[in-house]
Coordinates of C-alpha atoms in Angstrom, one line a residue:
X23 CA 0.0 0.0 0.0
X24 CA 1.5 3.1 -0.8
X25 CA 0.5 6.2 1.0
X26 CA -0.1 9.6 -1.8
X27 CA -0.3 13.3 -0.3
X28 CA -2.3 15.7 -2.1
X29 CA -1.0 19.3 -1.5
X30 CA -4.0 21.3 -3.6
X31 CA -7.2 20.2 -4.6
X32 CA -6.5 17.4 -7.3
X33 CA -9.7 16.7 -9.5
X34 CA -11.5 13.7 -9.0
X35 CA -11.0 12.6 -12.5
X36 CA -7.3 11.7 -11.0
X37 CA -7.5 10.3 -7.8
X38 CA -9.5 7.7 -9.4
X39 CA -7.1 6.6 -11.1
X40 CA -5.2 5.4 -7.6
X41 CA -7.1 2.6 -6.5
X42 CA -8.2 2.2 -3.2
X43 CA -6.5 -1.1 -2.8
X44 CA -2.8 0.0 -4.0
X45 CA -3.1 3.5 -2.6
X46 CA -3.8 5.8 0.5
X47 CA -5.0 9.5 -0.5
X48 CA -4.9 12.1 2.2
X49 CA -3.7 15.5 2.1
X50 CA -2.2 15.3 5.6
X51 CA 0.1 11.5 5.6
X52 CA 3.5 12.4 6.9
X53 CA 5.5 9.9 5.5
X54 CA 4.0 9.7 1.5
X55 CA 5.6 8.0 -1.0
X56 CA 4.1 10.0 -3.4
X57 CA 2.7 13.7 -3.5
X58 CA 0.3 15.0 -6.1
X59 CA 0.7 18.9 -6.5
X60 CA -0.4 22.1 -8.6
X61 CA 0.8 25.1 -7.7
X62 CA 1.5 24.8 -3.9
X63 CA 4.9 26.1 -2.8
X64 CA 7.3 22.9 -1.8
X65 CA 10.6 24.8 -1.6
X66 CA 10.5 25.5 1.8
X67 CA 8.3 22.0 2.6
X68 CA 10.9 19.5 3.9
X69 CA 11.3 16.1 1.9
X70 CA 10.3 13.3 4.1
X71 CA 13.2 10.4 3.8
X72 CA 9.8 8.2 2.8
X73 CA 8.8 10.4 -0.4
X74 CA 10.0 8.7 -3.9
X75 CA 8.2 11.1 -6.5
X76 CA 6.4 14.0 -6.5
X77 CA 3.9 14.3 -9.7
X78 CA 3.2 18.0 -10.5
X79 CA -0.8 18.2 -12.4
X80 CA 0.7 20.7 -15.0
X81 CA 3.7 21.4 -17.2
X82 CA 6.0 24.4 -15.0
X83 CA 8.0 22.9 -12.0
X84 CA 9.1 26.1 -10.5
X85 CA 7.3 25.4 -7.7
X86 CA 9.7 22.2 -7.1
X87 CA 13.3 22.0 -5.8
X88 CA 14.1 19.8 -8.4
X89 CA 18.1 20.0 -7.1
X90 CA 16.9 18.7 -3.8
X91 CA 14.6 16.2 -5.0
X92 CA 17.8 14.5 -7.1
X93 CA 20.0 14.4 -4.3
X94 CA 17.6 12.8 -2.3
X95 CA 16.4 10.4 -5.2
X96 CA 13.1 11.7 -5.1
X97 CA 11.6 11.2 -9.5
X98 CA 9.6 14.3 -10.6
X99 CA 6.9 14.0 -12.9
X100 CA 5.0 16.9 -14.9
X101 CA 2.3 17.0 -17.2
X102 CA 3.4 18.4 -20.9
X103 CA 0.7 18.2 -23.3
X104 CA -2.2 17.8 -20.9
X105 CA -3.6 21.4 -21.2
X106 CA -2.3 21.8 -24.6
X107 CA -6.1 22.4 -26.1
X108 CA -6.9 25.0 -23.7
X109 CA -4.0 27.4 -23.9
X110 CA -4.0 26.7 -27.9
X111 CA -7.7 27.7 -27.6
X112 CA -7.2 30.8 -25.6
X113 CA -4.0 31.7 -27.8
X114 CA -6.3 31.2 -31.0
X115 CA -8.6 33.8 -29.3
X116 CA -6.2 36.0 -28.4
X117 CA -5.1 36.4 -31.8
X118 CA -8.0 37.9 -32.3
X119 CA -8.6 40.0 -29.2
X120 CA -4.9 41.9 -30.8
X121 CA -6.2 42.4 -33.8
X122 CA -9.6 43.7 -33.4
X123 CA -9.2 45.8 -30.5
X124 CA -11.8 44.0 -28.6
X125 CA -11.2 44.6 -24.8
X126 CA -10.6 48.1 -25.1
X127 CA -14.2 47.8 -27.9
X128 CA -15.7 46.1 -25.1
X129 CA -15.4 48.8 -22.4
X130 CA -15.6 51.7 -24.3
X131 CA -19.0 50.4 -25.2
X132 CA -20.4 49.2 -21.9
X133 CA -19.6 53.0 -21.1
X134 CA -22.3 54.1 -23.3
X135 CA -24.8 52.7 -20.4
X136 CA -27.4 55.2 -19.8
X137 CA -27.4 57.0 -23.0
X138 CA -30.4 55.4 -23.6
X139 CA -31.9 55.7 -27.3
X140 CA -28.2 57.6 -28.2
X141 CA -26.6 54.1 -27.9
X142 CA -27.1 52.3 -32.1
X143 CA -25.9 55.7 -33.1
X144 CA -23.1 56.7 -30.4
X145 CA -22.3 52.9 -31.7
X146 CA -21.9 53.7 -35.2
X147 CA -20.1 57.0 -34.7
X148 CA -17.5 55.3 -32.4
X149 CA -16.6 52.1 -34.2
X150 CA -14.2 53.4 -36.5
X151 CA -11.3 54.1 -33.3
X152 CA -11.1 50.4 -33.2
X153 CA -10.4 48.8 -36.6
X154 CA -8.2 46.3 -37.2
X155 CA -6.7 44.0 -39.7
X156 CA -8.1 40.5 -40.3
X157 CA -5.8 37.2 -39.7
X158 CA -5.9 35.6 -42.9
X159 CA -2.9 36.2 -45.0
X160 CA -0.9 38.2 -42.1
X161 CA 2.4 35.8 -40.6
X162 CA 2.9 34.4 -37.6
X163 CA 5.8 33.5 -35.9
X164 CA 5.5 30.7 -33.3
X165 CA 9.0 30.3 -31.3
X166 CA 8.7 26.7 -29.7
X167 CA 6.9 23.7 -31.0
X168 CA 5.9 22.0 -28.2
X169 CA 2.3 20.5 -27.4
X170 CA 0.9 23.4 -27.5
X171 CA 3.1 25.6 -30.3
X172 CA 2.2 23.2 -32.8
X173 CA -1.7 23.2 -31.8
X174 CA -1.7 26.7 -32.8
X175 CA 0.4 26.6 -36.1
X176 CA -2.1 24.1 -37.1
X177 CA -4.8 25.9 -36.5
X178 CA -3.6 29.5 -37.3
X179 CA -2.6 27.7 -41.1
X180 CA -6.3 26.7 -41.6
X181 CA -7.3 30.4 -40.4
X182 CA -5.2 31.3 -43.6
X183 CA -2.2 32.8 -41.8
X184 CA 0.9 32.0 -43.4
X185 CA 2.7 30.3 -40.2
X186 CA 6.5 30.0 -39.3
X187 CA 8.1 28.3 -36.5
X188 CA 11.2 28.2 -34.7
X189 CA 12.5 25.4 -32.1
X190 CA 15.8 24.2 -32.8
X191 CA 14.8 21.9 -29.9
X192 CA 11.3 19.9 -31.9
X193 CA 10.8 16.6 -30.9
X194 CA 10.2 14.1 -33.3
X195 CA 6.3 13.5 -32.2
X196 CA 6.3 17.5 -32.2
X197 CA 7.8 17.5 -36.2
X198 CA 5.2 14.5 -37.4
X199 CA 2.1 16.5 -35.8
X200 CA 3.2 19.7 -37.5
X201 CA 1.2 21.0 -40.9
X202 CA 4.0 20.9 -43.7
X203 CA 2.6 24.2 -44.4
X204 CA 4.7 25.8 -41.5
X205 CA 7.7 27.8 -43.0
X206 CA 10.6 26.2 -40.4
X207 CA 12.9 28.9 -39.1
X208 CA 16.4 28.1 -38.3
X209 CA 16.7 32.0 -37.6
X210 CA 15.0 33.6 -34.9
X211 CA 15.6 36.6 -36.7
X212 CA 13.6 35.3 -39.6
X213 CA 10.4 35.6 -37.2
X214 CA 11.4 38.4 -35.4
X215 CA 11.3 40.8 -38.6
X216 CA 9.1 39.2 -41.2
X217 CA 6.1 38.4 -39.0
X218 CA 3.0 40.7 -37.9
X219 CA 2.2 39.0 -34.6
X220 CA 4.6 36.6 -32.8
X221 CA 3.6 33.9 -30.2
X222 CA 5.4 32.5 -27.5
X223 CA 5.7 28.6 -26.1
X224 CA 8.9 28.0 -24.5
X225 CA 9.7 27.5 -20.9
X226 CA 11.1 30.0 -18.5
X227 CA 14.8 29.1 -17.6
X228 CA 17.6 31.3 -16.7
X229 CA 18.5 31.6 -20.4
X230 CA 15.3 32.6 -21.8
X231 CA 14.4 35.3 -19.2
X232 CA 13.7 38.5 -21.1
X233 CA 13.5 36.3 -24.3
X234 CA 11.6 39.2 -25.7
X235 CA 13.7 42.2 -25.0
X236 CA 14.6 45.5 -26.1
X237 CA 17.1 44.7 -29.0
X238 CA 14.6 41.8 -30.3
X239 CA 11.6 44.2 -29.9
X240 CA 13.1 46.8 -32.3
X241 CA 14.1 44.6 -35.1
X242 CA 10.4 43.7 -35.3
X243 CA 7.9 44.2 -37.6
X244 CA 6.8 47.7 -36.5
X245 CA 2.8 47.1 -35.5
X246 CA 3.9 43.8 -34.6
X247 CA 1.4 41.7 -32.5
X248 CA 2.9 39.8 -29.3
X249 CA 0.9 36.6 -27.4
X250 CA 2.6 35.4 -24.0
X251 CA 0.9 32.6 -22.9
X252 CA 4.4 30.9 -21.6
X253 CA 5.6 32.7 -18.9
X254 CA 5.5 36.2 -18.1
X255 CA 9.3 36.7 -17.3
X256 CA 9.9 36.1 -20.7
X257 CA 9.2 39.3 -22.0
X258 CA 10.9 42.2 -20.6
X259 CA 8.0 44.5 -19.6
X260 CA 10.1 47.7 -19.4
X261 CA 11.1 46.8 -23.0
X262 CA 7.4 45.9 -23.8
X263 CA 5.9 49.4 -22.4
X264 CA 8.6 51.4 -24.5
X265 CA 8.0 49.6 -27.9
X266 CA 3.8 50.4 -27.4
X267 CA 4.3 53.9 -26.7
X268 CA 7.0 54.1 -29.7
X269 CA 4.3 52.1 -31.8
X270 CA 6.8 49.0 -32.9
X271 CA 4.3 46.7 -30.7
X272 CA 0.4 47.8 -31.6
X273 CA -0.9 45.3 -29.1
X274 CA 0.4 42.8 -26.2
X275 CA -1.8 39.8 -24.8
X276 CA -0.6 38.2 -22.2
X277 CA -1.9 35.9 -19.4
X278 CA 0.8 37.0 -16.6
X279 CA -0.5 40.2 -15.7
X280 CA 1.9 42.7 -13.4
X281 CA 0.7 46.2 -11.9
X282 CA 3.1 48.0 -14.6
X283 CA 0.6 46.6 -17.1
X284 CA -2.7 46.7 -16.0
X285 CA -4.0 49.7 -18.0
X286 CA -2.2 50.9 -20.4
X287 CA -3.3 51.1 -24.2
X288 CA -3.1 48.1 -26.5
X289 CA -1.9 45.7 -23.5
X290 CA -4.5 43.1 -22.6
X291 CA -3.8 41.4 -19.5
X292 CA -5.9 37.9 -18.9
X293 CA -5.7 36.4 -15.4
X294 CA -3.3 33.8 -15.9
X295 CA -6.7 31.9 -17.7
X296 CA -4.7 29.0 -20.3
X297 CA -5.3 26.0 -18.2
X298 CA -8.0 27.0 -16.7
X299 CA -10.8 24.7 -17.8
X300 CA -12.1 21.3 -16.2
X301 CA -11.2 19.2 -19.1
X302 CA -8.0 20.1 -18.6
X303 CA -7.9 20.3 -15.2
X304 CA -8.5 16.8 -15.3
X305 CA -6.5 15.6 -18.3
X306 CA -3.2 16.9 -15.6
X307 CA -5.0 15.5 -12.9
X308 CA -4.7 12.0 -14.5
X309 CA -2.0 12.0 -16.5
X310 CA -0.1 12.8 -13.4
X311 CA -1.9 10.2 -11.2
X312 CA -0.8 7.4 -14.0
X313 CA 2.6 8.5 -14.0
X314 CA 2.7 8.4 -10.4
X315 CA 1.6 5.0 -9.7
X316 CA 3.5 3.7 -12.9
X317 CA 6.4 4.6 -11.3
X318 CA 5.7 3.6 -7.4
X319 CA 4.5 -0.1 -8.8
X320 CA 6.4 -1.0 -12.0
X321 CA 9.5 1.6 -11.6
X322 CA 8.7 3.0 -14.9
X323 CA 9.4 6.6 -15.6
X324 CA 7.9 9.1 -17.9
X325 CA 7.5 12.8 -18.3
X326 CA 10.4 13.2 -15.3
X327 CA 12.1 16.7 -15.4
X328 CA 14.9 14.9 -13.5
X329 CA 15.4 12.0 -14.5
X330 CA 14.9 10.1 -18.1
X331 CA 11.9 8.6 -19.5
X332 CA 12.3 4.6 -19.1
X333 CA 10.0 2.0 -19.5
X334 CA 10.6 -1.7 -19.7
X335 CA 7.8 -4.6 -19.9
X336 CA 8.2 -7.0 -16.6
X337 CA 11.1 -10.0 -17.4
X338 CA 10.6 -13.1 -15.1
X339 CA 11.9 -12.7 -10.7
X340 CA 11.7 -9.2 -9.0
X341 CA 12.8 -5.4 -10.5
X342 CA 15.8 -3.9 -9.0
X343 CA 15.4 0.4 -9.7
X344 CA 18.7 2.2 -9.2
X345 CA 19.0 5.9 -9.1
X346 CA 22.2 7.5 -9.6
X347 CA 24.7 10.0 -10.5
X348 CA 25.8 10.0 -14.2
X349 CA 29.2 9.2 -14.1
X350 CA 31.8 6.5 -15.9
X351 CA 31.8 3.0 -13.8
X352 CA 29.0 2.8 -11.9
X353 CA 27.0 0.1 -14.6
X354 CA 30.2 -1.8 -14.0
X355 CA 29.8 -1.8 -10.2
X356 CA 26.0 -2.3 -10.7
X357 CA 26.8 -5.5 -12.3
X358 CA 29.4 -6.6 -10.1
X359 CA 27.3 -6.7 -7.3
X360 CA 24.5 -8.6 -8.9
X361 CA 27.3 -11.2 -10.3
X362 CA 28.9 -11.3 -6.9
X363 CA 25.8 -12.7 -5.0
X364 CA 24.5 -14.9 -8.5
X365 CA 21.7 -13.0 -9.7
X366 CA 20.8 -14.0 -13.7
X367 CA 19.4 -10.3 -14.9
X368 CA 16.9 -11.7 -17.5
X369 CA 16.2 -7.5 -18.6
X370 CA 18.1 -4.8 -18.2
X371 CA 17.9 -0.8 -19.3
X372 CA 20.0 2.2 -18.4
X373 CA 19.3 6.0 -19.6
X374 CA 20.8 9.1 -18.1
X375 CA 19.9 12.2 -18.4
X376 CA 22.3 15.1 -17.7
X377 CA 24.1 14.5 -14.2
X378 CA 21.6 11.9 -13.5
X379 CA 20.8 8.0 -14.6
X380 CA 18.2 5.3 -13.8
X381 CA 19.0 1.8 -14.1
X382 CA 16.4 -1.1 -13.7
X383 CA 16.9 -4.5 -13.9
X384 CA 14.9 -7.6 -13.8
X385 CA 17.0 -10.7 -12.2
X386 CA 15.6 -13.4 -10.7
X387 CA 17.8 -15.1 -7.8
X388 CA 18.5 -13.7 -4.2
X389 CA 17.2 -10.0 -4.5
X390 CA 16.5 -9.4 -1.1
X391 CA 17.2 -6.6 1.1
X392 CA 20.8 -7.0 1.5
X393 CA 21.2 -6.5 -1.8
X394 CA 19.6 -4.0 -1.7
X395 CA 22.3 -2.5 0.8
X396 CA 25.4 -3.7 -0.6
X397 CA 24.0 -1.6 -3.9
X398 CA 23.2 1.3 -1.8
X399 CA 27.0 1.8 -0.8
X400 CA 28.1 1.8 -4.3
X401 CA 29.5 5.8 -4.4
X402 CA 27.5 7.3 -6.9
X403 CA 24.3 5.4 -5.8
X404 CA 21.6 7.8 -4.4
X405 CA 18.7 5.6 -4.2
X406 CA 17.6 1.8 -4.7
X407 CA 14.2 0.0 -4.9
X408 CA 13.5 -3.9 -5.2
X409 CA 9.7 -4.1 -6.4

């Protein structure tokens, strides 16, 4: 029985994915083996020795310390893909909100409350202040091709845009999902100064903070369009308020609002409002719970942010799961042990990925628990499971 912490609301959708006779759900067990999370903040939260993975019901882990959770062996799991409909929807809609003006349409017009009779008129007479161009035939520039930047090429080509990306990093599911009729960029500069609105989709890392900054934002297009629906450090807001008051940006959506925003022409700020739908609510919600218990019964791992994806079908005798460091010898010592004490490893698979590796092995013979020990003393070893 293994014993899950929830540390938000997790939809239902999920947690009944955990059977009742594998798994304990409570959102106050001290000693979990698993934790199911959103956005509650675990970097002050200490780790309990107990805790083997953490499954995050969404795609950003800042809310993780990932460095902490690798020295202590602990797998972390996110969701990537699992809300890719909803923020391609609201993305898709946003396009639109830049071009046609609509928020500030909207409120000027609700302002016309009370003028009674005045208003088809007033209506008329007003219009005209907030024209604005039509999508079809205007470029786009995507820059990252995940799950959800190819949703939107996709779409945006059947809207009649003529749609170019840019990821140097497109994964091969990514490329065979793509519509051939995206224009592949192997310059960023090719997006930022051909295209009339530009759309972000990559993650926030130290590298790509202020992605969008004051040198990119003057070789655009001037009148160019800019969607953030990634993260909001990507774009450098001081940056962002100069080029709309110089008239190089004609409008900014994005769904990380800041009080330097709020208000000023031709920025529309949206309450942070991509995932937020049930389906995909619970399309996280489950695709987390799976990877969980995947990974706390069968030791297979997929979608980790710290450790590689590896999966292997169940081989005859019991599954030995190493975590380690990535460095020269230790499959050697792995396999000296197991030789050592006459195990016959009928499977065996090894991935790393950066500073860190996962080994598992199927063996039948004496895997007990000090085996178990005498592979937990290898140097380099952070964490072993028998299952």
């Amino acid at each position: 029985m293994f014993d899950i912490k929830t540390l938000n609301n997790i939809s239902a959708a999920g947690l009944a994915r955990l059977s009742s006779n594998l798994f304990r759900v409570d959102d106050e067990c001290e000693a979990p083996q698993g934790i199911l999370v959103r956005s509650a903040k675990m970097h002050d939260m200490p780790l309990p020795p107990s805790l083997l993975a953490i499954a995050r019901a969404g795609a950003g882990v800042n809310n993780i310390p990932l460095d902490q959770c690798s020295e202590q062996g602990v797998v972390v799991f996110n969701t990537p893909g699992a809300n890719s409909n909803a923020v391609a929807e609201l993305v898709l809609g946003a396009l639109v909100l830049a071009s046609r003006n609509l928020a500030p349409a909207i409120a000027w017009a609700a302002g016309l409350k009370g003028k009674g009779a005045e208003v088809p008129a007033l209506v008329e007479k007003g219009k005209g202040q907030f024209t604005g161009p039509e999508l079809r035939g205007k470029k786009l520039g995507i820059v990252g091709l995940g799950a959800i930047g190819v949703k939107v090429a996709n779409a945006a080509v059947h809207l009649g845009m003529e749609v170019y990306g840019y990821d140097p990093y497109i994964s091969i599911e990514a490329a065979w999902n793509l519509s051939r009729s995206v224009v592949h960029c192997v310059n960023l500069n090719d997006i930022i100064t051909k295209c009339d609105y530009i759309t972000l989709h990559i993650p926030a890392t130290p590298q790509t903070k202020g992605f969008l900054g004051a040198a990119a934002l003057a070789g655009c297009k001037p009148g160019v369009r800019v969607l953030n629906f990634a993260r909001g450090e990507l774009v450098d807001t001081t940056a962002m308020l100069d080029a709309l008051q110089s008239g190089r940006v004609a409008a900014y959506v994005t769904d990380f609002p800041c009080d330097e925003l709020l208000g000023v022409p031709g920025v529309a700020a949206i309450p942070h409002l991509g995932a937020s739908t049930p389906e995909s609510e619970d399309n996280c919600a489950v695709m987390a719970a799976d990877q969980l218990a995947d990974y706390l019964i069968n030791g297979n791992i997929a979608n980790s942010v710290n450790l590689p994806s590896v999966r292997q079908p169940r081989a005859a005798g019991k599954r030995i799961c190493l975590i380690h460091k990535n460095e020269p010898g230790l499959i050697s010592a792995i396999t000296a042990v197991t030789t050592q004490v006459g195990l016959n490893i009928e499977n065996m698979v090894n991935k790393s990925k950066k500073e860190m590796a996962y080994t598992m092995l199927d063996a039948t013979g004496p895997v007990n628990r000090a085996l178990s020990e005498q592979l937990a003393a290898i140097p380099g070893v952070v964490r072993v499971r028998i299952l």
